[in-house]
Amino acid sequence: MWDSFFLPLSVAALASAAAVAPGWHFVQNGTTGVLALEAIIVSPTLAIFFDRASNDPLMIDGHAAWGALWNLETNKATALDVVSDTFCASGGFLSNGTMVSVGGHIPAITAATDGRMGIRIFEPCDDPNGVGCTLFEDQETLHMAETRWYPSSLRIFDGSLMIVGGIHERTPFYNTDPVNNFEFFPPKDGGVPRPSEFLARSLPTNLFPRVFALPDGKVFMVANNQSIIYDIEKNTETILPDIPNGVRVTNPFDGTATLLPLSPPNYIPEILVCGGTNTSDLIQPANLSSQDSASDQCSRMTLTPEGIKKGWQIEHMLEPRMMPEMILLPNGEVLIVNGAQTGYAAFGTVSDPIGNQSNADHPAFTPSIYTPSAPLGKRISNKGMPTTDIARIYHSTASLTPSGNILIAGSNPNGEVVNGTEFATEFRVEYLNPPFMSMARPTLSNVPKQIGFNKEFTIDVNIPSNLKASSIQVALMDLGFSSHAFHSSSRLVFMDAQLSKNRKSLTITSPPNNRVYPPGPAFIFLTVDDVTSTGERVMVGSGAPPPVADQGIRL
Ligand SMILES: *[C@@H]1O[C@H](CO)[C@@H](O)[C@H](O)[C@H]1NC(C)=O
Ligand SMILES: *[C@@H]1O[C@H](CO)[C@@H](O)[C@H](O)[C@H]1NC(C)=O
Ligand SMILES: *[C@@H]1O[C@H](CO)[C@@H](O)[C@H](O)[C@H]1NC(C)=O
Ligand SMILES: *[C@@H]1O[C@H](CO)[C@@H](O)[C@H](O)[C@H]1NC(C)=O
Ligand SMILES: *[C@@H]1O[C@H](CO)[C@@H](O)[C@H](O)[C@H]1NC(C)=O
Ligand SMILES: *[C@@H]1O[C@H](CO)[C@@H](O)[C@H](O)[C@H]1NC(C)=O
Ligand SMILES: *[C@@H]1O[C@H](CO)[C@@H](O)[C@H](O)[C@H]1NC(C)=O
């Protein structure tokens, strides 16, 4: 599909393109200051990185920082004042645009407090440089019901965050001190967590469960080799088929998973799970090796009664990957990036660690593209993809940016910041630029700041004259929260759109309701003939704090 970029371009388009030839490129620019163990885009120009409170080089108030604001325009990091330890936490946006960071650990340094019950609030930040934007934390009055290290989180249909699983505190490798329940922020059920049989069944490799909001409001979950659909309103679980061939996909056996793009009129959900390992979870960590092959298996299932009956469909990546990330792209394809070809997540446990403490080895340096609409066996390709020499293994992150390229940062398979060894702490940022970054691109203007559900709205567009506009895709996206090879709340909903005859305006129909797109912030990207615009930020729904009532029309 990317080959279409090499069709003749008009002279005007060529003249406006940058000096780089169209194609995928890695570009290294800037350093993160704190290890980018978690990453989330919080505004059109800013990302937040969180690390463990330890010995990062970026300083604040005379001590090492463990949070930073990353400016996507200047490629510079500024320290964030964080109260509690954000080590191995999760997070996401609420329906009113506030970002919430949840969970964490007992700090290694005295500058931080215990973050395991942490709830950290980052209100919407309007200043492009983040001036005056900060995290709010009041551990006395604002905290979770449970201590949670390695939890997942997910924005659900009423705009709240669902917080899933985790571990109470440090154990050697597997989840042997589990938090087998869910809770919500803001709290539901009087703040009493809901026990989960699924989490109990999926021990001991069920950390950072991969959880997704389905278009009917239910939640799909995969942990270890098991999967369910959880009905939040009825508090019931429906068991789905296991991931085939003994492949396990959650920490410390991290594969990754994504909800494939949802399209009108039926928004049929399909789940794709890739990587991990077929190693038994009964083996003691001391008998695992950094040289054990990861799994190259991808498993895909359509979450309709017929799809579930058919079960998981199997395909294979071009290489095995432990800790890959999958990034939804505005044209509906999925980028597979990062990870290692052998070994495991976590650090300092296998019999033969690499460098200081890495449980993994043989980084996967070349990304692949997964094309959901291609026939089975022909979906995964790395044709035209560049190769990096920066390892992105344990504690690395990746995210689509509002510019349409992919921010890649982090990697530290070690207990603290180390230097001078193989797989040392990695501070360098790389962007993976798609071909359209060096071409004339469509632009959007007069985009409303807020859109309701099941509404038509019209925006202005400028489409480069060399594009025939034979294909128009409008994507509504949550860019997700990247932590531990999982992009929680990440979502792409395609919207029907009509281009005016003069190609100057686009009339778009928003998603039918708050279950198809959980209410909250989003970016709108326009892709014309596979050339994607910059994303424009919108608030989807009323913008009220959670829980919000159902909006739009039921499907
Ligand atoms: C790095 O980013 C800065 C700030 O945006 C920019 O001026 C510079 O050209 C970039 N360098 C490279 C190699 O892209
Ligand atoms: C999933 O794991 C369980 C526990 O190890 C095992 O009994 C079961 O056979 C596995 N399922 C598949 C399909 O391999
Ligand atoms: C590792 O495996 C060997 C057999 O290969 C066994 O004797 C030993 O007890 C195992 N050690 C652990 C920690 O599981
Ligand atoms: C487990 O995975 C490895 C590496 O992909 C593969 O060589 C092996 O055949 C798999 N074993 C089983 C039982 O599927
Ligand atoms: C790992 O690095 C830490 C900090 O530099 C050091 O204290 C420790 O001895 C190192 N461990 C190994 C196994 O190299
Ligand atoms: C690691 O060590 C090298 C060589 O001593 C030095 O140039 C580099 O700045 C160090 N990196 C960090 C992040 O401390
Ligand atoms: C959003 O809602 C959360 C949860 O009620 C609240 O803490 C936060 O202050 C709200 N922010 C805004 C901007 O309304």
XYZ file of C-alpha atoms and ligand atoms in Angstrom:
653
model
C 0.000 0.000 0.000
C 2.878 2.357 0.768
C 4.164 1.756 -2.769
C 1.506 4.170 -3.973
C 3.718 6.978 -2.653
C 6.044 6.424 -5.520
C 3.399 7.275 -8.118
C 4.249 10.529 -9.940
C 4.063 13.591 -7.715
C 3.338 17.047 -9.008
C 6.237 19.484 -9.182
C 4.580 21.610 -6.488
C 4.399 18.651 -4.108
C 8.004 17.749 -4.730
C 9.121 21.321 -4.135
C 7.328 21.528 -0.789
C 8.626 18.156 0.412
C 11.584 18.084 2.761
C 15.023 17.019 1.565
C 14.406 13.430 2.737
C 13.124 10.951 0.142
C 9.626 9.648 0.942
C 9.877 6.411 2.882
C 9.962 5.273 6.509
C 12.816 6.807 8.506
C 14.127 6.668 12.053
C 15.274 10.087 13.297
C 17.018 10.400 16.659
C 16.355 13.691 18.427
C 16.793 14.653 22.083
C 17.007 12.741 25.353
C 14.237 12.106 27.866
C 16.004 13.153 31.100
C 14.083 10.494 33.015
C 13.753 6.967 31.684
C 10.571 6.868 29.544
C 9.149 3.787 31.255
C 5.588 5.085 30.695
C 4.486 7.578 28.038
C 1.282 9.437 27.211
C 0.565 12.299 24.824
C -1.264 14.905 26.944
C -1.738 17.778 24.475
C -0.995 18.632 20.834
C 2.589 19.503 21.807
C 3.357 17.582 24.997
C 3.928 14.056 26.278
C 4.527 12.913 29.849
C 7.129 10.299 30.752
C 7.173 8.518 34.116
C 9.948 6.407 35.645
C 10.859 4.803 38.924
C 11.946 7.255 41.630
C 15.670 6.360 41.517
C 18.754 7.992 40.019
C 17.637 9.611 36.753
C 19.839 12.460 35.495
C 17.083 15.125 35.283
C 16.880 16.975 38.597
C 14.107 18.838 40.422
C 14.260 20.507 43.866
C 17.759 19.099 44.396
C 16.840 15.446 43.796
C 16.488 13.133 40.790
C 13.162 13.550 38.974
C 10.980 10.573 37.958
C 8.496 12.423 35.761
C 9.041 14.740 32.793
C 7.078 16.773 30.289
C 8.381 16.127 26.792
C 7.960 18.945 24.280
C 7.281 17.374 20.877
C 8.252 20.599 19.095
C 11.548 21.415 20.816
C 12.464 17.808 21.696
C 13.360 18.829 25.232
C 12.353 17.371 28.589
C 11.365 19.429 31.655
C 11.161 17.804 35.084
C 7.691 17.293 36.559
C 7.154 17.517 40.279
C 5.746 14.107 41.268
C 4.970 13.207 44.894
C 4.806 9.406 44.904
C 6.742 6.711 43.066
C 5.270 6.020 39.590
C 7.332 2.846 38.996
C 5.364 0.468 36.718
C 2.075 2.359 36.843
C -0.702 2.918 34.330
C -3.058 5.740 33.430
C -5.388 7.363 30.972
C -7.835 10.198 30.346
C -11.249 10.719 31.951
C -14.320 12.059 30.101
C -13.473 15.633 31.179
C -9.993 15.535 29.623
C -8.094 15.063 32.880
C -5.238 12.541 32.753
C -4.963 10.207 35.718
C -1.863 8.172 36.607
C -2.611 5.137 38.807
C -0.499 2.798 40.933
C 3.240 2.612 41.465
C 5.694 1.273 43.975
C 7.683 1.734 47.174
C 10.424 4.212 46.256
C 14.148 3.546 46.209
C 14.869 7.164 47.244
C 13.536 9.301 50.098
C 12.384 12.123 47.812
C 9.339 10.029 46.831
C 6.499 8.500 48.829
C 4.881 5.053 48.411
C 2.991 5.204 45.111
C 1.147 1.879 45.220
C -2.259 3.466 45.932
C -1.344 6.484 43.819
C -3.926 8.610 42.003
C -2.194 11.521 40.241
C -4.226 14.162 38.441
C -2.993 16.143 35.424
C -5.659 18.676 34.420
C -5.965 19.597 30.716
C -2.893 21.627 29.744
C -3.469 24.506 27.327
C -0.010 26.072 27.315
C 1.945 24.624 24.351
C 5.116 24.565 26.465
C 3.390 23.205 29.554
C 3.946 26.345 31.608
C 1.860 26.048 34.775
C 0.831 22.458 33.998
C 1.549 20.077 36.834
C 0.465 16.905 38.590
C -1.799 17.113 41.607
C -1.580 14.475 44.300
C -3.072 14.358 47.779
C -2.424 10.928 49.187
C -4.559 11.543 52.298
C -7.800 12.185 50.450
C -7.234 10.777 46.966
C -6.039 7.196 46.590
C -7.061 3.761 45.356
C -8.641 1.170 47.646
C -5.804 -1.311 47.000
C -2.036 -1.130 46.676
C -1.321 -1.844 42.999
C 1.987 -2.285 41.230
C 1.710 -3.429 37.547
C -2.034 -2.687 37.119
C -3.768 -1.862 33.828
C -6.313 0.869 33.331
C -8.987 1.627 30.762
C -11.411 4.456 30.051
C -14.893 2.926 29.903
C -18.262 4.031 28.455
C -19.150 6.362 31.330
C -15.811 8.158 31.107
C -14.343 6.633 34.300
C -11.116 4.707 34.524
C -11.350 0.982 35.257
C -8.239 -0.223 37.118
C -7.397 -3.896 36.711
C -5.253 -6.276 38.748
C -1.628 -5.843 39.714
C 0.590 -7.031 42.526
C 0.794 -5.664 46.081
C 4.544 -5.379 46.231
C 7.794 -6.713 44.910
C 8.090 -10.467 44.376
C 10.920 -12.192 42.505
C 9.299 -12.603 39.050
C 5.798 -14.055 38.864
C 2.673 -12.524 40.388
C 2.783 -14.311 43.729
C 1.154 -11.491 45.748
C -1.752 -10.671 43.412
C -4.480 -8.036 43.563
C -7.204 -10.179 41.966
C -9.809 -7.461 41.606
C -10.950 -4.336 39.742
C -11.704 -0.864 41.001
C -12.704 2.383 39.334
C -11.763 6.055 39.409
C -13.873 7.877 40.391
C -14.872 4.962 42.656
C -17.978 2.818 42.101
C -19.584 0.316 44.506
C -18.794 2.554 47.494
C -15.089 2.142 46.755
C -15.126 -1.635 47.324
C -13.037 -3.495 44.696
C -14.733 -6.227 42.645
C -13.114 -9.682 42.952
C -12.149 -11.263 39.608
C -12.120 -15.009 39.008
C -10.401 -14.328 35.707
C -7.421 -12.696 37.415
C -7.221 -15.578 39.891
C -7.284 -18.138 37.032
C -4.645 -16.369 34.963
C -1.902 -16.377 37.627
C 1.066 -16.266 37.811
C 1.796 -14.363 34.563
C -1.141 -11.925 34.541
C 0.465 -8.553 35.220
C -0.611 -5.576 33.095
C -3.679 -7.446 31.781
C -4.501 -6.311 28.248
C -8.022 -4.821 28.524
C -10.246 -3.174 25.879
C -13.533 -1.273 25.844
C -15.840 -3.005 23.348
C -18.393 -1.012 21.313
C -21.277 -2.364 23.429
C -19.657 -1.165 26.665
C -18.363 -4.565 27.789
C -14.642 -5.134 28.365
C -12.458 -7.743 26.642
C -9.504 -8.951 28.723
C -6.547 -11.180 27.982
C -4.019 -12.296 30.596
C -1.596 -15.235 30.542
C -3.173 -17.482 27.842
C -6.780 -16.751 28.826
C -9.438 -14.351 27.664
C -12.873 -13.181 28.761
C -15.532 -10.572 28.122
C -16.435 -8.747 31.331
C -19.818 -7.058 31.666
C -19.302 -4.056 33.951
C -23.023 -3.409 34.394
C -23.879 -6.998 35.354
C -20.521 -7.881 36.972
C -20.333 -11.163 35.023
C -17.577 -12.752 32.963
C -17.917 -14.863 29.811
C -14.966 -17.167 29.193
C -13.549 -17.090 25.649
C -11.078 -19.530 24.034
C -7.471 -19.617 25.316
C -4.704 -18.172 23.164
C -3.660 -21.277 21.148
C -0.435 -23.273 21.377
C 0.327 -22.466 25.007
C 1.367 -18.916 24.140
C 1.215 -16.549 27.145
C 1.050 -12.836 26.601
C 1.165 -10.823 29.842
C 3.932 -9.763 32.176
C 6.489 -11.116 32.801
C 5.789 -12.996 29.535
C 4.765 -9.850 27.650
C 3.171 -10.059 24.273
C 0.977 -7.168 23.284
C -2.597 -6.725 22.082
C -4.776 -4.215 20.302
C -8.390 -3.645 19.385
C -8.319 -3.308 15.594
C -9.909 -0.157 14.105
C -13.702 0.013 14.430
C -15.671 0.977 11.304
C -19.233 2.118 10.661
C -21.932 0.985 10.361
C -21.452 -2.076 12.577
C -18.226 -1.385 14.517
C -17.430 -5.125 14.704
C -14.664 -5.598 17.282
C -11.629 -7.697 16.435
C -8.728 -8.317 18.815
C -5.140 -8.940 17.740
C -2.622 -10.409 20.221
C 1.048 -10.778 19.199
C 4.284 -12.056 20.706
C 4.932 -13.361 24.227
C 6.213 -16.883 24.782
C 5.079 -20.507 24.882
C 7.283 -21.147 27.930
C 5.417 -22.868 30.778
C 4.572 -20.588 33.675
C 5.490 -23.398 36.094
C 9.239 -23.081 35.459
C 11.203 -21.380 38.198
C 12.794 -18.118 37.000
C 16.265 -19.460 37.740
C 15.639 -22.093 35.078
C 14.685 -19.556 32.417
C 17.260 -18.181 29.987
C 17.706 -14.848 28.248
C 18.288 -17.029 25.145
C 14.857 -18.772 25.175
C 13.036 -17.898 21.945
C 10.051 -15.581 22.238
C 6.881 -16.366 20.269
C 6.234 -15.053 16.753
C 2.553 -15.927 17.018
C -0.240 -13.433 16.383
C -3.760 -14.534 17.312
C -6.823 -12.695 16.028
C -10.469 -13.150 16.943
C -13.698 -11.403 15.926
C -15.770 -10.744 19.028
C -19.171 -11.708 17.638
C -20.932 -15.004 18.522
C -19.853 -16.464 15.135
C -16.304 -15.092 15.487
C -15.904 -16.533 18.972
C -17.184 -19.900 17.705
C -14.462 -19.846 15.026
C -11.893 -18.999 17.691
C -8.445 -17.496 17.312
C -6.952 -17.304 13.828
C -3.170 -17.745 13.844
C -0.532 -15.901 11.839
C 3.166 -15.254 12.370
C 5.325 -12.176 12.723
C 8.574 -12.016 10.761
C 10.481 -12.567 14.005
C 9.639 -13.671 17.557
C 9.026 -10.756 19.948
C 8.915 -10.456 23.732
C 7.587 -6.990 24.767
C 6.546 -5.664 21.340
C 4.202 -2.675 21.053
C 1.420 -2.308 18.518
C 0.499 1.192 17.424
C -2.719 1.927 15.529
C -2.001 4.153 12.530
C -4.544 6.657 11.168
C -4.853 4.702 7.879
C -6.023 1.616 9.793
C -2.768 -0.303 9.638
C -0.938 -1.427 12.780
C 2.742 -0.835 13.464
C 4.590 -3.628 15.304
C 7.709 -2.211 16.948
C 10.175 -2.743 19.831
C 10.869 -5.867 21.846
C 13.417 -8.666 22.019
C 13.603 -11.928 20.104
C 14.651 -13.966 23.117
C 14.194 -13.997 26.874
C 11.609 -12.398 29.131
C 10.385 -9.144 30.654
C 11.546 -7.950 34.109
C 15.189 -7.923 35.128
C 17.749 -9.791 37.163
C 15.901 -13.130 37.355
C 17.047 -15.456 34.572
C 20.112 -17.675 34.976
C 22.104 -15.754 32.347
C 21.222 -12.027 32.341
C 22.790 -9.780 29.699
C 24.730 -6.646 30.588
C 23.752 -5.490 34.038
C 20.414 -7.300 34.524
C 18.549 -7.871 31.247
C 16.310 -10.948 31.133
C 16.019 -10.448 27.365
C 18.432 -10.446 24.426
C 18.503 -10.031 20.639
C 16.452 -6.836 20.232
C 14.080 -6.656 17.248
C 15.447 -3.638 15.378
C 13.113 -3.545 12.335
C 9.426 -2.642 12.695
C 6.674 -4.369 10.718
C 3.317 -3.247 9.405
C 0.202 -5.353 9.973
C -2.551 -4.738 7.419
C -5.840 -5.930 8.982
C -7.716 -6.071 5.655
C -5.110 -8.215 3.833
C -5.662 -11.989 3.481
C -4.373 -14.292 6.231
C -0.664 -14.992 5.771
C -0.139 -11.743 3.817
C -0.802 -9.222 6.550
C 2.652 -8.682 8.019
C 5.479 -7.019 6.122
C 8.630 -5.020 6.797
C 9.126 -4.009 3.173
C 10.585 -0.507 3.095
C 10.934 -0.341 6.884
C 14.185 1.061 8.304
C 16.351 -0.652 10.915
C 17.522 1.083 14.076
C 20.481 0.233 16.295
C 18.830 1.342 19.535
C 17.477 -1.564 21.598
C 13.972 -0.986 22.963
C 13.371 -3.839 25.337
C 12.078 -3.831 28.948
C 10.666 -0.483 30.121
C 10.474 1.109 26.698
C 7.535 2.990 25.205
C 6.056 4.088 21.877
C 3.168 6.317 20.859
C 1.633 7.856 17.778
C 2.038 11.647 18.058
C -0.351 14.391 16.933
C 2.042 14.993 13.993
C 1.386 11.453 12.785
C 4.815 9.993 13.460
C 5.768 7.545 16.198
C 7.626 8.592 19.342
C 9.858 5.783 20.628
C 11.688 6.089 23.945
C 13.008 4.254 26.958
C 14.437 0.794 27.624
C 16.025 -0.164 30.898
C 16.126 -3.856 31.767
C 17.947 -2.915 34.981
C 16.898 -2.028 38.512
C 18.105 1.547 38.296
C 19.851 3.867 35.859
C 23.041 2.130 34.667
C 25.616 3.180 32.118
C 28.483 1.555 30.275
C 27.048 -1.954 29.833
C 25.059 -3.719 27.141
C 21.381 -2.707 27.424
C 22.236 0.264 29.626
C 19.505 2.794 30.453
C 18.390 4.374 27.186
C 17.510 8.089 27.163
C 17.604 8.760 23.430
C 14.305 9.553 21.685
C 13.720 8.278 18.191
C 10.864 9.168 15.908
C 9.742 6.699 13.283
C 8.570 8.910 10.435
C 6.063 7.461 7.944
C 6.527 8.349 4.264
C 3.923 11.144 4.428
C 6.126 13.134 6.853
C 8.284 14.140 3.879
C 5.411 14.877 1.464
C 2.762 17.553 0.966
C -0.054 16.579 3.360
C -3.745 17.364 3.762
C -4.532 19.927 6.468
C -7.646 20.392 8.610
C -9.066 23.699 9.843
C -12.135 25.003 11.660
C -12.353 21.720 13.567
C -14.801 22.095 16.489
C -13.210 21.813 19.933
C -16.000 19.500 21.033
C -18.192 16.986 19.183
C -21.310 15.188 20.381
C -22.247 11.594 19.553
C -24.219 10.715 16.414
C -23.773 14.236 15.045
C -22.816 15.588 11.627
C -20.206 18.336 11.574
C -18.289 20.052 8.800
C -14.633 21.048 8.783
C -12.436 22.776 6.219
C -9.734 20.795 4.463
C -6.868 21.554 2.159
C -5.891 18.591 0.004
C -2.654 18.768 -2.022
C -3.508 18.909 -5.718
C -1.412 15.865 -6.579
C -3.763 13.645 -4.539
C -6.718 12.267 -6.498
C -8.714 11.784 -3.294
C -9.842 8.340 -4.396
C -9.644 7.196 -0.773
C -10.713 9.322 2.221
C -10.351 8.005 5.782
C -11.225 9.997 8.879
C -9.922 8.451 12.103
C -10.977 9.417 15.626
C -8.171 8.258 17.906
C -7.186 7.912 21.524
C -3.386 7.637 21.385
C -3.321 5.521 24.560
C -1.021 5.215 27.570
C 2.113 3.180 26.879
C 3.478 1.021 29.715
C 4.951 -2.496 29.645
C 4.336 -3.337 25.986
C 0.704 -2.299 26.191
C -1.111 0.764 24.990
C -4.095 1.056 27.298
C -7.223 2.908 26.054
C -5.674 3.230 22.584
C -8.465 3.271 20.016
C -9.290 4.098 16.400
C -12.887 4.650 15.276
C -13.379 5.485 11.609
C -16.034 8.106 10.862
C -18.109 8.348 7.664
C -17.164 11.479 5.740
C -18.260 13.262 2.559
C -15.815 15.480 0.695
C -17.397 18.524 -0.989
C -17.127 18.785 -4.808
C -14.572 21.598 -4.521
C -12.505 19.432 -2.084
C -12.552 22.246 0.477
C -14.824 20.821 3.150
C -15.541 17.515 4.746
C -18.825 16.564 6.425
C -18.189 13.979 9.103
C -20.543 11.819 11.190
C -19.350 11.260 14.762
C -19.545 7.814 16.448
C -23.103 6.773 17.345
C -22.602 6.653 21.102
C -20.269 6.694 24.114
C -19.719 2.947 23.990
C -18.244 2.988 20.500
C -15.896 5.813 21.624
C -15.670 6.200 25.423
C -16.240 9.925 26.076
C -13.079 11.982 26.422
C -10.283 13.540 24.387
C -9.353 12.394 20.885
C -7.398 13.389 17.820
C -8.957 13.497 14.350
C -6.661 12.499 11.477
C -7.564 12.690 7.789
C -5.868 10.265 5.400
C -6.228 10.962 1.677
C -4.815 8.313 -0.666
C -2.646 7.078 2.214
C -1.242 10.548 3.008
C -2.184 11.506 6.582
C -2.759 14.985 8.017
C -1.615 16.249 11.381
C -4.136 15.315 14.098
C -6.539 17.912 15.514
C -7.528 17.536 19.143
C -11.236 17.374 20.046
C -13.304 16.562 23.117
C -15.798 13.780 22.360
C -19.023 13.926 24.385
C -20.178 16.480 26.932
C -16.758 16.957 28.541
C -18.372 16.484 31.961
C -16.530 14.635 34.743
C -17.295 10.905 35.072
C -19.537 9.062 35.449
C -21.481 10.457 32.485
C -24.858 9.151 31.262
C -25.250 7.324 27.951
C -25.227 9.701 24.976
C -26.114 9.290 21.277
C -28.090 6.339 19.882
C -27.891 2.663 20.818
C -26.767 0.427 17.945
C 15.657 18.061 16.393
O 14.586 18.852 16.874
C 14.840 20.241 16.839
C 13.673 20.941 17.499
O 12.485 20.633 16.846
C 15.044 20.675 15.393
O 15.354 22.043 15.345
C 16.181 19.852 14.774
O 16.265 20.151 13.416
C 15.910 18.366 14.936
N 17.054 17.587 14.495
C 16.934 16.554 13.665
C 18.182 15.808 13.364
O 15.873 16.221 13.179
C -3.391 -22.367 28.936
O -2.619 -22.529 30.111
C -3.143 -23.514 30.984
C -2.338 -23.454 32.264
O -0.972 -23.571 32.013
C -3.089 -24.881 30.288
O -3.634 -25.840 31.117
C -3.887 -24.807 28.992
O -3.754 -26.019 28.292
C -3.381 -23.656 28.116
N -4.237 -23.539 26.948
C -3.803 -23.742 25.690
C -4.819 -23.581 24.609
O -2.656 -24.012 25.435
C 16.153 -26.363 37.201
O 16.083 -27.547 36.421
C 16.832 -28.648 36.932
C 16.686 -29.805 35.962
O 17.027 -29.416 34.671
C 16.344 -29.019 38.292
O 17.175 -30.024 38.827
C 16.379 -27.800 39.209
O 15.771 -28.132 40.426
C 15.625 -26.655 38.588
N 15.804 -25.473 39.413
C 14.802 -24.648 39.680
C 15.128 -23.456 40.532
O 13.679 -24.819 39.265
C 7.414 -22.890 21.256
O 7.970 -21.767 20.575
C 9.206 -22.048 19.946
C 9.731 -20.732 19.435
O 8.789 -20.091 18.615
C 8.984 -23.073 18.862
O 10.226 -23.379 18.262
C 8.381 -24.322 19.466
O 8.048 -25.221 18.445
C 7.126 -23.992 20.258
N 6.684 -25.168 20.971
C 5.438 -25.582 20.926
C 5.136 -26.807 21.726
O 4.557 -24.993 20.306
C 24.286 -3.343 38.010
O 24.496 -1.946 38.145
C 24.438 -1.507 39.499
C 24.510 0.004 39.483
O 25.536 0.459 38.664
C 25.588 -2.138 40.292
O 25.503 -1.743 41.642
C 25.448 -3.650 40.207
O 26.547 -4.263 40.818
C 25.396 -4.096 38.752
N 25.093 -5.513 38.692
C 25.674 -6.325 37.809
C 25.258 -7.761 37.873
O 26.476 -5.918 36.991
C 27.330 7.094 29.841
O 28.725 7.080 29.772
C 29.252 7.696 28.625
C 30.732 7.442 28.605
O 31.279 7.635 29.873
C 28.884 9.182 28.664
O 29.379 9.816 27.505
C 27.383 9.296 28.686
O 26.999 10.646 28.828
C 26.808 8.520 29.857
N 25.383 8.519 29.745
C 24.606 8.785 30.763
C 23.155 8.773 30.469
O 25.013 9.014 31.884
C -12.230 15.861 35.999
O -12.802 14.899 36.847
C -11.928 14.450 37.872
C -12.653 13.331 38.611
O -13.847 13.779 39.125
C -11.538 15.609 38.755
O -10.599 15.168 39.718
C -10.909 16.691 37.900
O -10.601 17.811 38.690
C -11.838 17.090 36.785
N -11.164 18.040 35.923
C -11.807 18.956 35.231
C -11.000 19.857 34.398
O -13.030 19.065 35.273
